[in-house]
Coordinates of N, CA and C in Angstrom, one line a residue:
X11 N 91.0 51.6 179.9 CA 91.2 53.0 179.4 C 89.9 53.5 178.7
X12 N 89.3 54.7 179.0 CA 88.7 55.3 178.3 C 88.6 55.6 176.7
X13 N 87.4 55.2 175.9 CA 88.1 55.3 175.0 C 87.5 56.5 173.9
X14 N 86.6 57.3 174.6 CA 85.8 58.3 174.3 C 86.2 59.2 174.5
X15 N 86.0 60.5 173.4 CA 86.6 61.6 174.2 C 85.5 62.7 173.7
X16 N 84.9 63.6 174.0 CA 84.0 64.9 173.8 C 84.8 65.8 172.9
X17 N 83.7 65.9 172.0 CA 84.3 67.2 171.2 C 83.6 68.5 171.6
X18 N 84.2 69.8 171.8 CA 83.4 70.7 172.0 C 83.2 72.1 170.3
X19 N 82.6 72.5 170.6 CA 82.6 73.2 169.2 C 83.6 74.3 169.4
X20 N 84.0 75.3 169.0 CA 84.9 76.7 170.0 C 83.7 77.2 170.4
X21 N 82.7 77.1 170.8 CA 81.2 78.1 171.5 C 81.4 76.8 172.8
X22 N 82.1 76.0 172.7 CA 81.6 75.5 174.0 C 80.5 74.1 174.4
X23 N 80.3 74.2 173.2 CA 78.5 73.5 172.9 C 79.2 72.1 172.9
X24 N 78.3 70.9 172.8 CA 78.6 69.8 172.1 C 78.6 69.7 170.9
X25 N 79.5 68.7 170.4 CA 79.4 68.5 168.8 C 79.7 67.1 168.3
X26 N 80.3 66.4 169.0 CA 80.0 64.7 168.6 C 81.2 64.3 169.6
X27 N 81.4 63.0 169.5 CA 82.0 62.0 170.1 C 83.3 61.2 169.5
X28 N 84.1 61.5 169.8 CA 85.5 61.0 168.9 C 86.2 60.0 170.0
X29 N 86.6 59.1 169.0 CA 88.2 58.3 170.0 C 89.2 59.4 170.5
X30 N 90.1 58.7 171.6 CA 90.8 59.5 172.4 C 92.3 59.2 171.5
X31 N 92.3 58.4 170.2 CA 93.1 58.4 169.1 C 92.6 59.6 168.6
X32 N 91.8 59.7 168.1 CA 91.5 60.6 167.4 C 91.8 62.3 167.7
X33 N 91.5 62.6 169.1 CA 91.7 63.4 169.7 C 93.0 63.9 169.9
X34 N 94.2 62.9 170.2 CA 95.6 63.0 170.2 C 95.9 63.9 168.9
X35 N 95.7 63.1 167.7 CA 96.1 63.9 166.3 C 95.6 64.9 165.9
X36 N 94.5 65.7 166.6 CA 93.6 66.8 166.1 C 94.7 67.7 167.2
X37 N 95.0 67.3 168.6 CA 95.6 67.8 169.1 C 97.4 68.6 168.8
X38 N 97.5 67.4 168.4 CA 98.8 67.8 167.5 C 98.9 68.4 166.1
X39 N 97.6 68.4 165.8 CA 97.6 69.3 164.6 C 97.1 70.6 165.0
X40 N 96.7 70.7 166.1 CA 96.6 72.1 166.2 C 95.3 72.7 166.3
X41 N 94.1 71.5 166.2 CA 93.3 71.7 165.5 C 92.1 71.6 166.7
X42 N 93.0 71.0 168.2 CA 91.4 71.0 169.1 C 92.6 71.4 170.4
X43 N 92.2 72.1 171.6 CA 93.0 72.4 172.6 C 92.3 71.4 173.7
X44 N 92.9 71.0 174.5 CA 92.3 69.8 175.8 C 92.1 70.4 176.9
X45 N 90.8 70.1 177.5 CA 89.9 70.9 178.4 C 90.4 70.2 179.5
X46 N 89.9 68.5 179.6 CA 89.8 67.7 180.3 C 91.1 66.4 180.2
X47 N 90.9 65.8 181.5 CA 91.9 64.7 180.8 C 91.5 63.7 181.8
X48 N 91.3 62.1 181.4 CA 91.3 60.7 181.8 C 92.4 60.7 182.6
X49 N 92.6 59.6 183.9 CA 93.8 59.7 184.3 C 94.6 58.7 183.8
X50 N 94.1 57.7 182.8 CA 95.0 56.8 181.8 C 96.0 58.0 181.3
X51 N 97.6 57.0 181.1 CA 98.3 57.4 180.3 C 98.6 57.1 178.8
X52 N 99.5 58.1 178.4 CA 99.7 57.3 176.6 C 101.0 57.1 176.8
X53 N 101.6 56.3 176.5 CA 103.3 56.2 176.7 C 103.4 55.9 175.5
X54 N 104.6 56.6 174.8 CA 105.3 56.2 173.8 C 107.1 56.8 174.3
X55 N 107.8 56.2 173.2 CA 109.1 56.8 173.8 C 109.7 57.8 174.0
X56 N 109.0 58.4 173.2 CA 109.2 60.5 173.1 C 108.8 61.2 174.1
X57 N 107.8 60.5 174.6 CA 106.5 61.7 175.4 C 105.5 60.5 175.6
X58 N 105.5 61.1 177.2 CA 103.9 60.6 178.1 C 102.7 61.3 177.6
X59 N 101.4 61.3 177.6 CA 100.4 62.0 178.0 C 99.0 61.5 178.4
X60 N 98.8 62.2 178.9 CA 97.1 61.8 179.6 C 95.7 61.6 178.2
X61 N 95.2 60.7 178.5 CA 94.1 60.1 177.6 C 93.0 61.7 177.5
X62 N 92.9 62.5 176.6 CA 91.9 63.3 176.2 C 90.8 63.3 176.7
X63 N 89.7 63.7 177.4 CA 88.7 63.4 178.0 C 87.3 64.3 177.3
X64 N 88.0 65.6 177.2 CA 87.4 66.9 177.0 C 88.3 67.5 175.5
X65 N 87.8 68.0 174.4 CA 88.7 69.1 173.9 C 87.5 69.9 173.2
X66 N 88.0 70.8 172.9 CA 87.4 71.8 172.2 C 88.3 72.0 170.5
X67 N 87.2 72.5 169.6 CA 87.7 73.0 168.4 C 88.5 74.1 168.4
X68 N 89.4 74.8 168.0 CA 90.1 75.8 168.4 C 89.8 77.0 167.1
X69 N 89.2 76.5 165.9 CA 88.5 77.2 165.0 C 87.1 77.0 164.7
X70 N 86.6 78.0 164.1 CA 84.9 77.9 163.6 C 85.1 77.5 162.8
X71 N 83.9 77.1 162.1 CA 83.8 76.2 160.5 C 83.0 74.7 161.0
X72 N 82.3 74.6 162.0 CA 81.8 73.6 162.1 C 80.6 73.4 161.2
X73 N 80.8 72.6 160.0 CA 80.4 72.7 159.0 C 79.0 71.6 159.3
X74 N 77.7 72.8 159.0 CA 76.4 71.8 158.8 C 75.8 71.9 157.6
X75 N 76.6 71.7 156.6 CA 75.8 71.4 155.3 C 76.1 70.1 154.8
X76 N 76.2 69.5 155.4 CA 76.7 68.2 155.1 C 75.5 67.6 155.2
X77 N 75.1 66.4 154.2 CA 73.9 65.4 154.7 C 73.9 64.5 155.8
X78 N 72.5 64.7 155.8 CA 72.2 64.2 157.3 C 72.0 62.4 156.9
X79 N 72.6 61.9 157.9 CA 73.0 60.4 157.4 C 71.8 59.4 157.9
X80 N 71.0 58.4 157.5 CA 70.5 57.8 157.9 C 70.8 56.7 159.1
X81 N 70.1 56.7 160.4 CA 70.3 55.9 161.4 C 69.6 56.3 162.5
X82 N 70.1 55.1 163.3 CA 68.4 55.2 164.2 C 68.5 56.1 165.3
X83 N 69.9 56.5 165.7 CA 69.7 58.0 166.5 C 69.5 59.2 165.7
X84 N 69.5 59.2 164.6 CA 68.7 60.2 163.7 C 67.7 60.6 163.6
X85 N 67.0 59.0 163.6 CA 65.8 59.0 163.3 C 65.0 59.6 164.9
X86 N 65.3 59.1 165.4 CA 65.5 59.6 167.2 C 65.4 60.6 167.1
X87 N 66.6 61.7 167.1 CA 66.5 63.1 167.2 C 65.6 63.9 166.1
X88 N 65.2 63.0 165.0 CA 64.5 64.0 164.2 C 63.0 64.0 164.7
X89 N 62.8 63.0 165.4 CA 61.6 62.7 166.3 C 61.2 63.0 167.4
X90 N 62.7 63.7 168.1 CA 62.3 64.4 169.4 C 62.1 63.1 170.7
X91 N 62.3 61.7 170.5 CA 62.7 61.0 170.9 C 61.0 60.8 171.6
X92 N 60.7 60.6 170.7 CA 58.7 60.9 171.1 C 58.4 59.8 170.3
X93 N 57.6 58.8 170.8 CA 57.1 57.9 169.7 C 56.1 58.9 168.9
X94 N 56.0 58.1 167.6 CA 55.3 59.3 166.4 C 53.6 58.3 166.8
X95 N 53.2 57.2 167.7 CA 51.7 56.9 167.9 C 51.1 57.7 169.4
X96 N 52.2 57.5 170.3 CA 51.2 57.7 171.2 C 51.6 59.2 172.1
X97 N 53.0 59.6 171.3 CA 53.4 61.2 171.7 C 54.0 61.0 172.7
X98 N 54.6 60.1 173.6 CA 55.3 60.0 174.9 C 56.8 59.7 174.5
X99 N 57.1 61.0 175.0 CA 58.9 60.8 175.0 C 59.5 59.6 176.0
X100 N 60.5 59.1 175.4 CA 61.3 58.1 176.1 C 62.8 58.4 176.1
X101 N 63.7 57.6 177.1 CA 65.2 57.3 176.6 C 65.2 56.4 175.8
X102 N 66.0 56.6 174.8 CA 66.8 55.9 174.1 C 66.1 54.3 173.8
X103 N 66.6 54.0 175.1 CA 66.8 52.3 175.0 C 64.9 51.9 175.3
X104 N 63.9 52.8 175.3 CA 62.8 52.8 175.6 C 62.4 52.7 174.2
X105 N 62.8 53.0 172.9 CA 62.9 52.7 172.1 C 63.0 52.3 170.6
X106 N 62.3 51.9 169.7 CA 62.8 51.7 168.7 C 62.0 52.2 167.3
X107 N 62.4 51.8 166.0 CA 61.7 52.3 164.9 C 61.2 51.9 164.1
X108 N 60.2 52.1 163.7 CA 59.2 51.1 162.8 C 58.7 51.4 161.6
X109 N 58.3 50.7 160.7 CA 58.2 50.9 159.4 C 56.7 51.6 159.3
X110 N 56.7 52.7 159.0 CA 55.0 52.9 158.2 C 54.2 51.8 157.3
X111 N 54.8 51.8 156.4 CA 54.6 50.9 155.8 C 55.3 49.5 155.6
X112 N 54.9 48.4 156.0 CA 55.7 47.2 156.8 C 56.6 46.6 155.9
X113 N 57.2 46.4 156.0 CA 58.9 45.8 155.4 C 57.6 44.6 154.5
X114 N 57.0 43.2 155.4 CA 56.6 42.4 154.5 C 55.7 42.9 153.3
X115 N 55.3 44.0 153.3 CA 54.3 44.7 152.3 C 55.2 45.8 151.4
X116 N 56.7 45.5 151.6 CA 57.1 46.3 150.4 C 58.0 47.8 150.9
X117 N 57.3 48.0 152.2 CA 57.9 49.2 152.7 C 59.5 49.1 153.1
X118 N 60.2 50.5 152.3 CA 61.8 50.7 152.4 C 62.2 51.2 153.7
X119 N 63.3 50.9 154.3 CA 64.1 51.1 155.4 C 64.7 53.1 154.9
X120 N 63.6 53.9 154.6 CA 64.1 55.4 154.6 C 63.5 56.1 155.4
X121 N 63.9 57.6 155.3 CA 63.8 58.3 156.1 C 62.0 58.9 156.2
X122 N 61.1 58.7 154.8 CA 59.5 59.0 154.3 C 59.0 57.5 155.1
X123 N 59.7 56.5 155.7 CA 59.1 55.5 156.0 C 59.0 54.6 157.3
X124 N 60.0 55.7 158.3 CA 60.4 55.3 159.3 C 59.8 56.3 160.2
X125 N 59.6 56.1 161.3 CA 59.0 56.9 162.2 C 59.5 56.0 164.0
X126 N 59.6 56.7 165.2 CA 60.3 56.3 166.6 C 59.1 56.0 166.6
X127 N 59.2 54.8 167.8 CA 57.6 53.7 168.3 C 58.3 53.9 169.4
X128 N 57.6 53.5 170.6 CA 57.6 53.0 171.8 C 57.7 51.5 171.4
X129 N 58.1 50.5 172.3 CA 57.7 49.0 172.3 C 56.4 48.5 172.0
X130 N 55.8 49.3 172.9 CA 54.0 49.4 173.0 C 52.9 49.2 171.8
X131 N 53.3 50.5 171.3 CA 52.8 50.6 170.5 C 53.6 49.9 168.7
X132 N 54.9 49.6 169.1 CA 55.2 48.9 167.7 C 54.5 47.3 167.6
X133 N 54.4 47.0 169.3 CA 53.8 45.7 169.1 C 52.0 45.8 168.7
X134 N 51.6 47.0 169.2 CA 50.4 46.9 168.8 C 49.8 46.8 167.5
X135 N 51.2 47.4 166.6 CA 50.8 47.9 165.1 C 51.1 46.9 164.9
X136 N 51.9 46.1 165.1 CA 52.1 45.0 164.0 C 52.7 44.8 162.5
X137 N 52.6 43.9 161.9 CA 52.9 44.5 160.4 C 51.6 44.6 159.6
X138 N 50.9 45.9 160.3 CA 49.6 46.6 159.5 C 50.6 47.8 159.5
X139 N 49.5 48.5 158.3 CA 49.5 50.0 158.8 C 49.3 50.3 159.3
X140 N 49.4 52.0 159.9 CA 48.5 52.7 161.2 C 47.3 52.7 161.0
X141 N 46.8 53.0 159.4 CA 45.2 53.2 159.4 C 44.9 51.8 159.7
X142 N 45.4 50.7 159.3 CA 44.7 49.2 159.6 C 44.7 48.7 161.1
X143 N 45.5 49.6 162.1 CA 45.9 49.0 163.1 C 45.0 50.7 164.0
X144 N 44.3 51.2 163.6 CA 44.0 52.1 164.1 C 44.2 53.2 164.8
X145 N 45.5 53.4 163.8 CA 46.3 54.2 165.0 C 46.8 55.4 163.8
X146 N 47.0 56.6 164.7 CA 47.1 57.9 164.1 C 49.0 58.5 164.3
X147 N 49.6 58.7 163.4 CA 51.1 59.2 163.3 C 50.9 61.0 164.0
X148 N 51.7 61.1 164.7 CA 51.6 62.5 165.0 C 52.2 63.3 164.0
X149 N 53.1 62.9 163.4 CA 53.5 63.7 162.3 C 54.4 62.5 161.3
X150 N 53.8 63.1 159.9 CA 54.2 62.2 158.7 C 55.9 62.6 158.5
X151 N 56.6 61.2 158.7 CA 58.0 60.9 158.4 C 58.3 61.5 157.4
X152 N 59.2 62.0 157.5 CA 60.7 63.1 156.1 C 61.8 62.9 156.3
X153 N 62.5 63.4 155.2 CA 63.8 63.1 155.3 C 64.4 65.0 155.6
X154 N 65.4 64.7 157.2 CA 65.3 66.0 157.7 C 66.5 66.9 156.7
X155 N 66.7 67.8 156.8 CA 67.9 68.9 156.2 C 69.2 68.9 156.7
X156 N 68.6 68.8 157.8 CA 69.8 69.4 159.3 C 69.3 68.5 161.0
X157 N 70.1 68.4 161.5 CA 69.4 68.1 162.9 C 70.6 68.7 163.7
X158 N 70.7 68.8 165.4 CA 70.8 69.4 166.3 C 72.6 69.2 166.0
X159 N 73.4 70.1 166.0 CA 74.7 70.0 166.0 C 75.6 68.8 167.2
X160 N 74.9 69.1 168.5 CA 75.0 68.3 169.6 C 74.2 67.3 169.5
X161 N 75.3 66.2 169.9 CA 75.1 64.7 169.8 C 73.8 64.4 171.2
X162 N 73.2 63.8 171.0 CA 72.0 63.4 171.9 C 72.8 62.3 172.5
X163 N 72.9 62.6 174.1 CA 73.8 61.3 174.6 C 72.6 60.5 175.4
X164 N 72.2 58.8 175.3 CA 71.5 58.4 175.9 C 70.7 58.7 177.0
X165 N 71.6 58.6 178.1 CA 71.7 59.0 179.2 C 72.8 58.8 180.4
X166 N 72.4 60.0 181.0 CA 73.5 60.5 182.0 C 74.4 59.3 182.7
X167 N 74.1 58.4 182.6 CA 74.2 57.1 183.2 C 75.9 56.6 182.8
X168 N 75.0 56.6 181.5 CA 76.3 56.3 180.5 C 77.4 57.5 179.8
X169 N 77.4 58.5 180.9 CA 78.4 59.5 180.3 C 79.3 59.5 181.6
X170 N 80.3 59.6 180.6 CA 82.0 59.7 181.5 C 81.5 61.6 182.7
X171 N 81.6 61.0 184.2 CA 81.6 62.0 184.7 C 82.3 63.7 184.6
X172 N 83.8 63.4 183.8 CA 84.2 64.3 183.5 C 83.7 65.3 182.0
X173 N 82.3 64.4 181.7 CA 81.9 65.0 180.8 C 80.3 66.2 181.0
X174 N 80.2 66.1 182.6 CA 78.8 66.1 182.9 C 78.7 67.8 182.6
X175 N 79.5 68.4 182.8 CA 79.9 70.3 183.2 C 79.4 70.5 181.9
X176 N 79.6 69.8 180.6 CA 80.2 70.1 179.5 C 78.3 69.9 178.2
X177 N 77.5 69.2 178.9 CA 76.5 68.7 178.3 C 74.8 68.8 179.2
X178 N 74.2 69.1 178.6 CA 72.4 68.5 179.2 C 72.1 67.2 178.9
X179 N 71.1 67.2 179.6 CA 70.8 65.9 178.6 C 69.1 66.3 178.7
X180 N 68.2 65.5 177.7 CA 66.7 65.2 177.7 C 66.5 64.6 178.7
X181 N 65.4 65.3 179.5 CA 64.3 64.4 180.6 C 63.2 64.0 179.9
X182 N 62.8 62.8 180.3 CA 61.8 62.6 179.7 C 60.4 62.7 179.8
X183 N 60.6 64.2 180.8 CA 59.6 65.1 180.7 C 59.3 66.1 179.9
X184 N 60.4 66.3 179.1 CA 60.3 67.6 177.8 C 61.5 68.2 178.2
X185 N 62.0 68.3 179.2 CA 62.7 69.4 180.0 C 64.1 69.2 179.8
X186 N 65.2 70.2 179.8 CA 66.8 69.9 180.0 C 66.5 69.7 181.0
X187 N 67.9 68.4 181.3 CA 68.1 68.6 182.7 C 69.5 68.8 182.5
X188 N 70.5 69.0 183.7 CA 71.8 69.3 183.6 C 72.2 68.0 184.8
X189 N 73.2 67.0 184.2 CA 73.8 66.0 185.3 C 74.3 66.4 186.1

């Protein structure tokens, strides 16, 4: 059984990724209408229904003042999914995040201290700095305000087909593409 289900915002847009639990009880509250549907069923003794695939909010208020939470698809989208040495965007699993200043030298796991690497270049850096390891940040690490309402989904690969209508995804040419 599927156990994923899409949230849409009421504009349509993406907005995050919920269980298909989760989905059931927003549905019965009233609170999301179902676009799409898995062809798993839910049996219980009252009532059948089909596993949520797709829903939509059914009110505005999709609330972005909330703090933006520390983690490494965060740190990802606040990065543009671009290593911060050598400027070449990647997927996802292309890569990871590395300390400015190196964990053995004292540097904290935050948001002023973390910056996206390629593989490449995190092995290059080592646990130097960039000025010791000669290498230039394209832009100095912060802690963001806000980031992209819609969830950055790895890739197309790994998205439930009945989710494709519903989302873009990043090429890792710069470009949307649409699955």
């Amino acid at each position: 059984m599927s156990t994923r289900t899409l949230m849409l915002t009421p504009w349509m847009a993406p907005h995050r990724v919920i269980t298909w639990q989760r989905a059931v009880v927003l549905f019965f509250l009233g609170k999301v209408e179902v676009l799409e549907e898995y062809d798993d069923r839910i049996v219980s003794p009252s009532i059948t229904l089909r596993t949520p695939a797709v829903v939509r909010l059914t009110k505005g208020g999709v609330s972005t003042r909330h703090k933006v939470r520390f983690s490494r698809v965060n740190v990802f989208t606040r990065d543009g999914f671009r290593c911060q040495y050598c400027g070449v965007r990647k997927e996802m699993d292309g890569l990871n995040y590395d300390h400015v200043v190196p964990r053995v030298r004292g540097g904290k796991t935050v948001w002023e201290n973390i910056v996206t690497s390629c593989y490449a270049c995190n092995d290059r850096k080592g646990s130097r700095t960039p000025g010791e390891a000669g290498m230039t940040l394209l832009r100095k690490p912060f802690k963001p305000t806000s980031l992209p309402l819609a969830p950055i989904i790895p890739s197309g690969k790994e998205v439930p087909s009945v989710w494709r209508s519903y989302c873009t995804f990043p090429d890792v040419g710069g470009r949307a593409r649409v699955a």
